[in-house]
Coordinates of C-alpha atoms in Angstrom, one line a residue:
X1 CA 0.0 -0.1 0.0
X2 CA 1.4 3.3 -1.1
X3 CA 2.1 5.6 1.9
X4 CA 0.0 8.9 1.8
X5 CA 0.7 12.2 3.4
X6 CA -0.8 13.5 6.7
X7 CA -3.7 15.9 6.4
X8 CA -3.1 19.4 7.7
X9 CA -4.0 22.9 6.9
X10 CA -2.7 26.5 7.6
X11 CA -2.2 30.0 6.5
X12 CA -0.5 33.3 6.7
X13 CA -0.9 36.6 8.4
X14 CA -2.2 39.5 6.0
X15 CA 0.9 40.8 4.0
X16 CA 1.7 43.0 1.2
X17 CA 5.1 40.9 0.9
X18 CA 5.5 37.4 -0.7
X19 CA 4.1 34.7 1.6
X20 CA 5.1 31.2 2.2
X21 CA 2.9 28.4 0.8
X22 CA 3.7 24.6 1.1
X23 CA 4.4 23.2 -2.3
X24 CA 1.4 20.8 -3.4
X25 CA -1.1 22.6 -1.1
X26 CA -4.5 23.7 -2.2
X27 CA -5.5 27.2 -1.8
X28 CA -8.8 28.0 -0.1
X29 CA -8.1 31.7 0.1
X30 CA -5.4 33.8 -1.4
X31 CA -6.0 37.0 0.6
X32 CA -5.3 36.3 3.3
X33 CA -3.7 33.0 2.3
X34 CA -5.3 29.8 3.6
X35 CA -4.6 26.4 2.4
X36 CA -5.2 22.7 2.8
X37 CA -2.9 19.6 2.2
X38 CA -3.2 17.7 -1.0
X39 CA -5.9 15.0 -0.4
X40 CA -7.9 17.1 2.0
X41 CA -11.3 15.6 2.4
X42 CA -14.0 17.9 1.1
X43 CA -16.5 17.2 4.0
X44 CA -13.9 18.7 6.3
X45 CA -14.0 22.0 4.8
X46 CA -17.0 24.4 4.9
X47 CA -16.8 28.2 3.9
X48 CA -19.2 31.0 3.7
X49 CA -18.4 34.3 2.2
X50 CA -20.4 37.8 2.6
X51 CA -19.2 40.8 1.2
X52 CA -15.4 41.0 1.9
X53 CA -15.9 38.8 5.0
X54 CA -15.1 35.0 5.0
X55 CA -15.4 32.2 7.4
X56 CA -13.9 28.6 7.2
X57 CA -14.3 25.6 9.2
X58 CA -11.6 22.8 8.8
X59 CA -12.3 19.4 10.3
X60 CA -15.2 17.6 11.6
X61 CA -17.8 20.0 12.8
X62 CA -21.6 20.0 13.4
X63 CA -22.2 23.6 12.1
X64 CA -24.6 24.2 9.2
X65 CA -24.3 26.8 6.5
X66 CA -26.7 29.0 8.5
X67 CA -24.5 28.6 11.6
X68 CA -21.6 29.7 9.7
X69 CA -23.4 32.7 8.4
X70 CA -24.4 33.6 11.9
X71 CA -20.7 33.1 13.1
X72 CA -19.4 35.1 10.2
X73 CA -21.3 38.3 11.5
X74 CA -21.4 38.1 15.2
X75 CA -19.2 40.4 17.2
X76 CA -17.5 37.6 19.4
X77 CA -16.8 34.6 17.2
X78 CA -16.4 32.3 20.2
X79 CA -19.8 32.8 21.5
X80 CA -21.2 31.0 18.4
X81 CA -18.4 28.8 17.1
X82 CA -16.9 27.8 20.3
X83 CA -19.7 25.2 21.1
X84 CA -19.9 23.3 17.8
X85 CA -19.5 19.5 18.1
X86 CA -16.5 17.9 16.5
X87 CA -12.7 18.5 16.3
X88 CA -12.1 21.6 14.2
X89 CA -10.5 25.0 13.7
X90 CA -12.5 28.0 12.8
X91 CA -10.9 30.7 10.7
X92 CA -12.5 34.2 10.1
X93 CA -11.2 37.1 7.9
X94 CA -12.7 40.5 8.2
X95 CA -13.3 42.9 5.4
X96 CA -10.5 44.9 6.6
X97 CA -8.1 41.9 6.4
X98 CA -7.6 40.9 10.0
X99 CA -7.7 37.2 10.8
X100 CA -9.1 35.2 13.8
X101 CA -8.2 31.6 14.3
X102 CA -10.1 29.7 16.9
X103 CA -8.1 27.0 18.5
X104 CA -10.3 24.1 19.9
X105 CA -10.6 23.9 23.6
X106 CA -9.1 20.4 23.9
X107 CA -6.2 20.8 21.8
X108 CA -7.1 17.8 19.6
X109 CA -6.4 19.8 16.5
X110 CA -3.1 21.4 17.5
X111 CA -2.0 24.8 16.0
X112 CA 1.5 26.1 15.6
X113 CA 3.1 29.4 14.5
X114 CA 6.4 30.3 13.0
X115 CA 7.7 33.8 12.5
X116 CA 9.1 33.8 8.9
X117 CA 10.6 36.2 6.6
X118 CA 7.1 37.2 5.1
X119 CA 5.3 37.4 8.6
X120 CA 3.4 35.0 10.7
X121 CA 2.8 31.4 9.2
X122 CA 0.4 29.1 11.2
X123 CA -0.7 25.6 10.8
X124 CA -1.8 22.2 12.3
X125 CA 1.6 20.4 11.7
X126 CA 4.8 21.5 13.5
X127 CA 6.9 19.2 11.3
X128 CA 5.7 20.8 8.2
X129 CA 6.2 24.4 9.5
X130 CA 9.7 23.5 10.8
X131 CA 11.7 24.3 7.5
X132 CA 10.5 27.9 7.8
X133 CA 12.4 28.0 11.2
X134 CA 15.5 26.2 10.1
X135 CA 14.1 22.6 10.6
X136 CA 16.1 21.9 13.6
X137 CA 15.0 19.8 16.5
X138 CA 14.4 21.3 20.0
X139 CA 16.7 19.2 22.2
X140 CA 15.4 20.7 25.4
X141 CA 11.6 19.6 24.4
X142 CA 13.0 16.3 23.6
X143 CA 14.8 15.7 27.0
X144 CA 11.4 17.0 28.8
X145 CA 9.3 14.6 26.6
X146 CA 11.6 11.8 27.6
X147 CA 11.4 12.5 31.3
X148 CA 7.5 12.9 31.2
X149 CA 5.8 12.8 28.1
X150 CA 2.5 14.2 29.6
X151 CA 4.3 17.4 30.7
X152 CA 6.9 18.3 27.8
X153 CA 8.3 21.9 27.9
X154 CA 5.6 24.3 28.0
X155 CA 5.3 26.8 25.1
X156 CA 7.6 24.8 22.7
X157 CA 7.2 22.0 20.1
X158 CA 9.7 19.3 19.1
X159 CA 11.0 21.8 16.5
X160 CA 13.0 24.9 17.3
X161 CA 11.1 28.0 16.5
X162 CA 7.8 26.4 16.0
X163 CA 5.5 27.5 18.7
X164 CA 2.2 26.0 19.9
X165 CA -1.0 28.1 20.1
X166 CA -2.6 27.3 23.6
X167 CA -5.7 25.2 23.3
X168 CA -8.8 27.2 24.0
X169 CA -7.3 30.5 22.6
X170 CA -7.9 32.8 19.7
X171 CA -4.8 33.8 17.4
X172 CA -5.5 37.0 16.0
X173 CA -3.3 38.2 13.1
X174 CA -3.7 41.8 12.2
X175 CA -3.0 43.6 8.8
X176 CA 0.4 44.8 10.2
X177 CA 1.5 41.2 10.4
X178 CA 1.3 41.1 14.2
X179 CA 0.0 38.1 16.1
X180 CA -1.7 38.1 19.5
X181 CA -3.4 35.5 21.7
X182 CA -6.4 35.6 24.0
X183 CA -8.3 32.8 25.8
X184 CA -11.8 32.1 24.7
X185 CA -12.7 29.1 26.6
X186 CA -13.0 28.6 30.3
X187 CA -14.7 25.7 32.3
X188 CA -18.4 26.3 33.0
X189 CA -20.6 24.9 35.6
X190 CA -23.9 22.8 35.0
X191 CA -26.2 20.8 37.2
X192 CA -25.9 16.9 37.1
X193 CA -28.7 16.7 34.6
X194 CA -27.6 19.5 32.3
X195 CA -24.0 18.1 32.3
X196 CA -25.2 14.8 31.2
X197 CA -27.5 16.4 28.5
X198 CA -24.5 18.4 27.3
X199 CA -22.2 15.3 27.1
X200 CA -25.0 13.3 25.3
X201 CA -25.3 16.0 22.8
X202 CA -21.6 16.8 22.1
X203 CA -20.6 13.1 21.9
X204 CA -23.8 12.1 19.9
X205 CA -23.3 14.9 17.5
X206 CA -19.5 14.2 17.3
X207 CA -20.1 10.7 16.2
X208 CA -23.0 11.7 13.8
X209 CA -21.0 14.1 11.7
X210 CA -18.3 11.6 11.3
X211 CA -20.2 8.4 10.3
X212 CA -23.5 9.6 8.7
X213 CA -23.5 8.4 5.3
X214 CA -20.1 6.9 4.9
X215 CA -18.7 3.4 5.5
X216 CA -17.3 3.4 9.1
X217 CA -15.6 1.3 11.6
X218 CA -14.9 1.5 15.3
X219 CA -12.9 -0.3 17.9
X220 CA -15.1 -2.5 19.9
X221 CA -13.6 -3.3 23.4
X222 CA -14.3 -1.5 26.6
X223 CA -17.1 0.9 27.8
X224 CA -15.6 3.8 25.8
X225 CA -15.6 2.2 22.4
X226 CA -18.9 0.3 22.9
X227 CA -20.5 3.6 23.6
X228 CA -19.4 5.0 20.2
X229 CA -20.4 1.9 18.4
X230 CA -23.9 2.1 19.7
X231 CA -24.0 5.8 18.8
X232 CA -22.6 5.3 15.4
X233 CA -25.2 2.4 14.6
X234 CA -28.0 5.0 14.9
X235 CA -26.7 6.7 11.8
X236 CA -25.9 3.7 9.5
X237 CA -24.2 0.3 9.5
X238 CA -20.9 0.2 11.6
X239 CA -18.3 -2.6 11.9
X240 CA -16.9 -3.1 15.3
X241 CA -13.3 -4.3 15.5
X242 CA -12.2 -6.4 18.4
X243 CA -8.6 -7.2 19.1
X244 CA -7.7 -10.5 20.9
X245 CA -4.8 -13.0 21.2
X246 CA -5.0 -15.5 18.4
X247 CA -4.8 -18.4 20.7
X248 CA -7.7 -17.1 22.9
X249 CA -11.2 -17.7 21.6
X250 CA -13.2 -16.4 24.6
X251 CA -13.3 -14.2 27.6
X252 CA -12.3 -10.5 28.0
X253 CA -13.3 -8.1 25.2
X254 CA -14.5 -10.9 23.0
X255 CA -17.3 -11.9 25.4
X256 CA -18.6 -8.4 25.8
X257 CA -18.5 -7.7 21.9
X258 CA -20.4 -11.0 21.3
X259 CA -23.1 -9.9 23.9
X260 CA -23.6 -6.5 22.1
X261 CA -26.7 -7.3 20.2
X262 CA -27.4 -3.8 18.7
X263 CA -29.1 -3.5 15.2
X264 CA -26.6 -2.0 12.6
X265 CA -23.5 -3.4 14.4
X266 CA -21.5 -5.9 12.4
X267 CA -18.8 -7.6 14.6
X268 CA -15.3 -8.6 13.2
X269 CA -12.0 -9.6 15.1
X270 CA -8.5 -8.9 14.7
X271 CA -6.3 -11.9 16.0
X272 CA -2.9 -10.9 17.5
X273 CA 0.1 -13.1 16.9
X274 CA 3.6 -13.2 18.0
X275 CA 4.6 -10.7 15.0
X276 CA 2.1 -8.1 16.8
X277 CA 4.2 -8.2 20.0
X278 CA 5.4 -4.6 21.1
X279 CA 8.7 -3.6 19.4
X280 CA 8.2 -6.1 16.5
X281 CA 9.6 -5.2 13.0
X282 CA 7.2 -4.7 10.3
X283 CA 7.4 -4.1 6.4
X284 CA 5.3 -0.8 7.0
X285 CA 7.6 2.0 7.3
X286 CA 7.0 4.2 10.3
X287 CA 5.9 7.6 9.0
X288 CA 7.3 10.8 10.3
X289 CA 4.9 12.7 12.6
X290 CA 4.9 16.0 14.4
X291 CA 6.3 14.2 17.5
X292 CA 6.8 10.5 18.6
X293 CA 3.3 8.9 18.6
X294 CA 2.3 6.8 21.6
X295 CA 1.7 3.7 19.6
X296 CA 5.2 3.8 18.0
X297 CA 6.2 0.8 20.2
X298 CA 3.1 -1.3 18.9
X299 CA 3.4 0.0 15.3
X300 CA 3.5 -3.5 13.8
X301 CA 0.1 -4.3 15.5
X302 CA -1.4 -0.9 14.7
X303 CA -0.2 -0.8 11.0
X304 CA -1.8 -4.2 10.5
X305 CA -5.0 -3.3 12.1
X306 CA -5.2 -0.1 10.0
X307 CA -4.4 -2.0 6.8
X308 CA -7.4 -4.3 7.6
X309 CA -9.7 -1.1 8.2
X310 CA -8.5 0.3 5.0
X311 CA -9.1 -2.7 2.9
X312 CA -12.7 -2.9 4.2
X313 CA -13.3 0.3 2.6
X314 CA -13.9 2.2 6.0
X315 CA -13.9 6.0 5.3
X316 CA -13.9 6.7 9.1
X317 CA -12.6 4.8 12.0
X318 CA -13.5 5.7 15.5
X319 CA -11.4 4.8 18.6
X320 CA -12.3 5.2 22.3
X321 CA -9.0 6.9 23.1
X322 CA -9.5 9.8 25.7
X323 CA -12.4 7.9 27.4
X324 CA -10.2 6.9 30.5
X325 CA -8.7 10.4 30.5
X326 CA -12.1 11.9 30.7
X327 CA -14.0 9.4 32.9
X328 CA -11.2 7.8 35.1
X329 CA -9.3 11.0 36.2
X330 CA -7.0 11.1 39.2
X331 CA -8.6 12.2 42.4
X332 CA -7.7 15.7 42.0
X333 CA -11.0 16.8 43.5
X334 CA -9.5 16.2 46.9
X335 CA -7.6 19.6 46.7
X336 CA -10.8 21.2 46.0
X337 CA -12.6 19.6 49.0
X338 CA -9.7 20.6 51.3
X339 CA -9.8 24.1 50.0
X340 CA -13.5 24.5 50.5
X341 CA -13.3 22.9 54.3
X342 CA -15.0 19.6 53.5
X343 CA -12.5 17.8 55.7
X344 CA -14.3 14.5 56.6
X345 CA -15.3 14.0 52.9
X346 CA -11.8 14.6 51.7
X347 CA -10.3 12.2 54.2
X348 CA -13.0 9.6 53.4
X349 CA -12.6 10.0 49.6
X350 CA -8.8 9.6 50.0
X351 CA -9.1 6.5 51.9
X352 CA -11.5 5.1 49.4
X353 CA -9.3 5.8 46.4
X354 CA -6.1 4.3 48.4
X355 CA -8.1 1.3 49.3
X356 CA -9.0 0.8 45.6
X357 CA -5.4 1.1 44.5
X358 CA -3.9 -0.7 47.5
X359 CA -1.8 2.2 48.7
X360 CA -1.5 4.5 51.6
X361 CA -3.9 7.5 51.6
X362 CA -1.1 9.7 53.2
X363 CA 0.4 10.9 50.0
X364 CA -3.2 11.8 48.7
X365 CA -4.2 13.6 51.8
X366 CA -0.8 15.4 52.0
X367 CA -1.1 16.7 48.5
X368 CA -4.7 17.8 49.1
X369 CA -3.8 19.7 52.0
X370 CA -0.8 21.4 50.2
X371 CA -3.4 22.4 47.5
X372 CA -1.3 20.4 44.9
X373 CA -4.0 19.3 42.9
X374 CA -2.0 18.2 39.8
X375 CA 0.2 15.9 41.7
X376 CA -2.5 14.0 43.6
X377 CA -2.4 10.3 42.8
X378 CA 0.5 11.1 40.4
X379 CA 4.2 11.1 41.8
X380 CA 6.8 13.1 40.1
X381 CA 9.3 10.5 38.7
X382 CA 13.0 11.3 39.2
X383 CA 14.9 11.9 36.0
X384 CA 16.1 8.5 34.6
X385 CA 19.7 7.7 35.1
X386 CA 20.1 7.5 31.3
X387 CA 18.9 11.0 30.7
X388 CA 22.0 13.2 30.2
X389 CA 20.5 16.5 29.8
X390 CA 19.2 18.1 32.9
X391 CA 15.5 18.9 32.7
X392 CA 13.3 20.9 35.0
X393 CA 10.5 19.1 37.1
X394 CA 7.5 18.6 34.8
X395 CA 5.3 21.7 34.4
X396 CA 1.9 21.3 36.0
X397 CA -0.8 23.8 37.0
X398 CA -0.2 25.2 40.4
X399 CA -2.7 25.4 43.3
X400 CA -5.8 23.5 44.3
X401 CA -7.9 24.1 41.1
X402 CA -8.9 20.3 40.2
X403 CA -10.2 21.5 36.9
X404 CA -7.0 23.1 35.8
X405 CA -5.2 20.0 36.6
X406 CA -7.8 17.9 34.8
X407 CA -7.9 20.0 31.6
X408 CA -4.1 20.3 31.5
X409 CA -3.8 16.6 31.5
X410 CA -6.5 16.1 29.0
X411 CA -5.0 18.6 26.5
X412 CA -1.5 17.0 26.5
X413 CA -3.0 13.7 25.7
X414 CA -5.2 15.0 23.0
X415 CA -2.3 16.8 21.4
X416 CA -0.1 13.6 21.4
X417 CA -3.1 11.7 19.9
X418 CA -2.9 13.9 16.7
X419 CA 0.3 12.0 16.0
X420 CA -1.8 8.7 15.9
X421 CA -4.1 10.5 13.4
X422 CA -1.0 11.2 11.2
X423 CA 0.1 7.5 11.5
X424 CA -3.3 6.5 10.1
X425 CA -3.2 9.2 7.5
X426 CA -0.1 7.4 6.1
X427 CA -2.3 4.2 5.5
X428 CA -5.2 6.2 4.1
X429 CA -7.5 5.7 7.2
X430 CA -9.2 8.8 8.8
X431 CA -8.7 8.2 12.5
X432 CA -11.1 10.1 14.8
X433 CA -11.1 10.4 18.6
X434 CA -14.4 11.9 19.5
X435 CA -13.7 11.8 23.2
X436 CA -11.1 14.5 22.6
X437 CA -13.7 16.9 21.0
X438 CA -13.6 20.4 22.7
X439 CA -17.5 20.2 23.4
X440 CA -17.1 16.9 25.0
X441 CA -14.5 18.3 27.2
X442 CA -16.6 21.3 28.2
X443 CA -19.4 18.8 29.1
X444 CA -17.6 16.6 31.3
X445 CA -15.6 19.5 33.2
X446 CA -18.9 21.3 33.8
X447 CA -20.3 18.3 35.8
X448 CA -20.4 18.5 39.7
X449 CA -17.5 16.7 41.5
X450 CA -19.6 13.9 42.8
X451 CA -20.7 13.1 39.2
X452 CA -17.2 12.9 37.7
X453 CA -15.1 11.2 40.6
X454 CA -15.9 7.9 42.1
X455 CA -13.9 5.2 44.0
X456 CA -17.0 3.0 44.0
X457 CA -18.2 3.1 40.5
X458 CA -16.4 2.7 37.2
X459 CA -16.9 5.7 34.9
X460 CA -20.2 6.8 36.6
X461 CA -20.7 10.0 34.3
X462 CA -20.4 7.9 31.0
X463 CA -22.4 4.9 32.4
X464 CA -25.3 7.1 33.6
X465 CA -25.5 9.4 30.6
X466 CA -25.8 6.5 28.1
X467 CA -27.6 4.2 30.5
X468 CA -30.4 3.6 28.1
X469 CA -28.2 2.6 25.2
X470 CA -25.7 0.5 26.9
X471 CA -26.5 -3.2 27.9
X472 CA -26.5 -3.7 31.6
X473 CA -23.3 -6.0 31.4
X474 CA -21.5 -3.2 29.7
X475 CA -22.5 -0.5 32.2
X476 CA -21.4 -2.8 35.0
X477 CA -18.1 -3.7 33.4
X478 CA -15.2 -2.4 35.4
X479 CA -12.1 -4.5 34.5
X480 CA -9.5 -3.5 32.0
X481 CA -6.7 -5.7 30.7
X482 CA -3.2 -5.2 31.5
X483 CA -0.5 -5.4 28.8
X484 CA 2.6 -4.9 30.8
X485 CA 3.5 -8.7 30.3
X486 CA 3.2 -8.1 26.5
X487 CA 5.9 -5.4 26.6
X488 CA 8.3 -7.5 28.7
X489 CA 7.8 -10.3 26.1
X490 CA 8.1 -8.0 23.2
X491 CA 11.3 -6.5 24.3
X492 CA 12.8 -10.0 25.2
X493 CA 11.8 -11.2 21.7
X494 CA 13.1 -8.2 19.9
X495 CA 15.9 -7.3 22.1
X496 CA 18.4 -7.7 19.1
X497 CA 17.1 -4.9 17.1
X498 CA 15.9 -2.7 20.2
X499 CA 19.3 -2.5 22.0
X500 CA 21.3 -0.7 19.1
X501 CA 18.6 2.1 19.5
X502 CA 20.3 3.0 22.9
X503 CA 23.4 4.0 20.9
X504 CA 21.5 6.0 18.2
X505 CA 20.6 9.5 17.3
X506 CA 19.5 10.4 21.0
X507 CA 23.0 9.4 22.3
X508 CA 24.8 11.3 19.4
X509 CA 22.8 14.5 20.4
X510 CA 23.9 14.0 23.8
X511 CA 20.4 13.6 25.4
X512 CA 20.9 10.1 26.6
X513 CA 23.6 8.1 28.0
X514 CA 23.5 4.8 26.0
X515 CA 25.2 2.7 28.9
X516 CA 22.5 3.0 31.5
X517 CA 19.8 2.9 28.8
X518 CA 21.1 -0.5 27.5
X519 CA 21.0 -1.8 31.2
X520 CA 17.4 -0.6 31.7
X521 CA 16.3 -2.2 28.4
X522 CA 18.1 -5.6 29.4
X523 CA 16.4 -5.4 32.8
X524 CA 13.0 -4.9 31.2
X525 CA 13.5 -7.8 28.9
X526 CA 14.3 -10.0 31.7
X527 CA 11.0 -9.2 33.4
X528 CA 12.3 -6.7 36.1
X529 CA 9.9 -4.2 37.5
X530 CA 10.0 -1.3 35.2
X531 CA 9.1 2.4 35.0
X532 CA 7.7 2.0 31.5
X533 CA 6.5 5.5 30.4
X534 CA 10.1 7.1 30.0
X535 CA 11.7 3.8 28.6
X536 CA 8.9 3.6 26.1
X537 CA 9.4 7.3 25.1
X538 CA 13.2 6.7 24.6
X539 CA 12.6 3.8 22.4
X540 CA 9.7 5.4 20.4
X541 CA 11.7 8.7 20.1
X542 CA 14.7 7.0 18.5
X543 CA 12.4 5.2 16.1
X544 CA 10.7 8.6 15.3
X545 CA 14.1 10.4 14.6
X546 CA 15.0 7.7 12.3
X547 CA 11.7 8.3 10.4
X548 CA 12.0 12.0 10.4
X549 CA 15.5 11.5 9.1
X550 CA 14.5 9.3 6.1
X551 CA 11.4 11.5 5.2
X552 CA 11.7 14.6 3.0
X553 CA 10.8 17.9 4.7
X554 CA 8.0 19.9 3.4
X555 CA 9.0 22.2 0.7
X556 CA 7.8 25.8 0.7
X557 CA 7.5 28.4 -2.2
X558 CA 7.2 32.2 -1.9
X559 CA 4.1 33.8 -3.7
X560 CA 3.0 37.3 -4.0
X561 CA -0.4 37.7 -2.2
X562 CA -3.4 38.5 -4.3
X563 CA -4.6 42.1 -4.0
X564 CA -8.0 42.5 -2.2
X565 CA -10.9 42.5 -4.8
X566 CA -8.8 40.3 -7.2
X567 CA -9.6 37.0 -5.4

């Protein structure tokens, strides 16, 4: 199967000077410049023009042409466009030439900027923008990423000079070429009933706009993906894909998938063999993405699954990624309880959560009393012995605001999930993660504390909101499989080609020390207790650097802007 390019889009600040446009891109507007990559799906681009003003929505979006017309003329773009379902970016150009770009609330459609010779250039791919800033990697970002991928260096990307636009912010580009940022989204408050209504609407609409009228597939495993499958089946036939070990014909996800008797859902399975173990080699080249994708260590498995989905004719594949982050958060609410003086409940909840995880409640209570919401239930790991560059402690929101800690954590995962979308793009599969939609985040974070956090029920908000759609067995399911053993076995089976990565590009850049890294890989292969996140990040980043090095960078051309009135 021929490798395809990742979908992305971008534009330039209004300018009278020549502007940069990626070679092969398709222009949406020429004044100011807005483009989409080759192969951009027509259903993911909507535009409306009135007089000299224009608005464009790029990505999956529930907005109608009437909604766009209303957003085009409203004084505050976010009051209308900020609440549309889906994952998308809204761009509005005024008659006078200024441009507003609304970044989604969750960060699932990341935006980046570069200050080039012709002014500000923005886009949804940091790697594609990188050549405009010299095309060099940011070693400090990489070191921070290796230490804690959930908290890389703030305000930076993997590429020097390519800066992220904060999620939930508006990027303003004026006619003088200057850029400014302002927040447009803040968490709201809803009652229990209103929060469930908002979640049902946001997730239901997010699924509908993706699957209605197209051949679609979905993961079919736990409560998150099952909910998406049931929602999708309301709008047409859907095929649910369940992964399972080839030698296991019953139990686990298979039993729950077989028990799902919902009209419109066709079930299929994807047997996993030894060649799908983590770190296995495959004939499918790992594509270059904006940053190391979380699925890089299991690329052999994911690539085969995506090829199966593509061969089925699917135009859209839904995953349940993000469901755990939304509905199984760390008990950050303990800090809010302590701040508001609800001592008995705070202590009781801390003891319940500690009992559930078979740990002492003292660290939870101590962090709550210190008002350290972001660190509740999550210890700060020391820098690995193999990481040579000194890094700062991971950046986390300060204070007792549980919502701020929750939102910051979700946004980091949503941004990294975009690299997964780019992996799927390379095989011609449109991968969608509805749980990362901004409207879904807004609905969940608006719910009362007791609706979102529970040590006694599994994902209570999701189960209650969709109680009428999910069978009883699926609502009551609480167990999730553990794949730690697969990573030990995969590393042991593939040690011969994993070990040399310890002495590869990261070592040459002075970011890691290969000797202790080799020791850590050896120990993990032998089954020793392993702190997996940084080790997986190191192996994935080395593979990513190889993919980047072997892939041509985006080429840019300089074009004189089209004068106003001559579009």
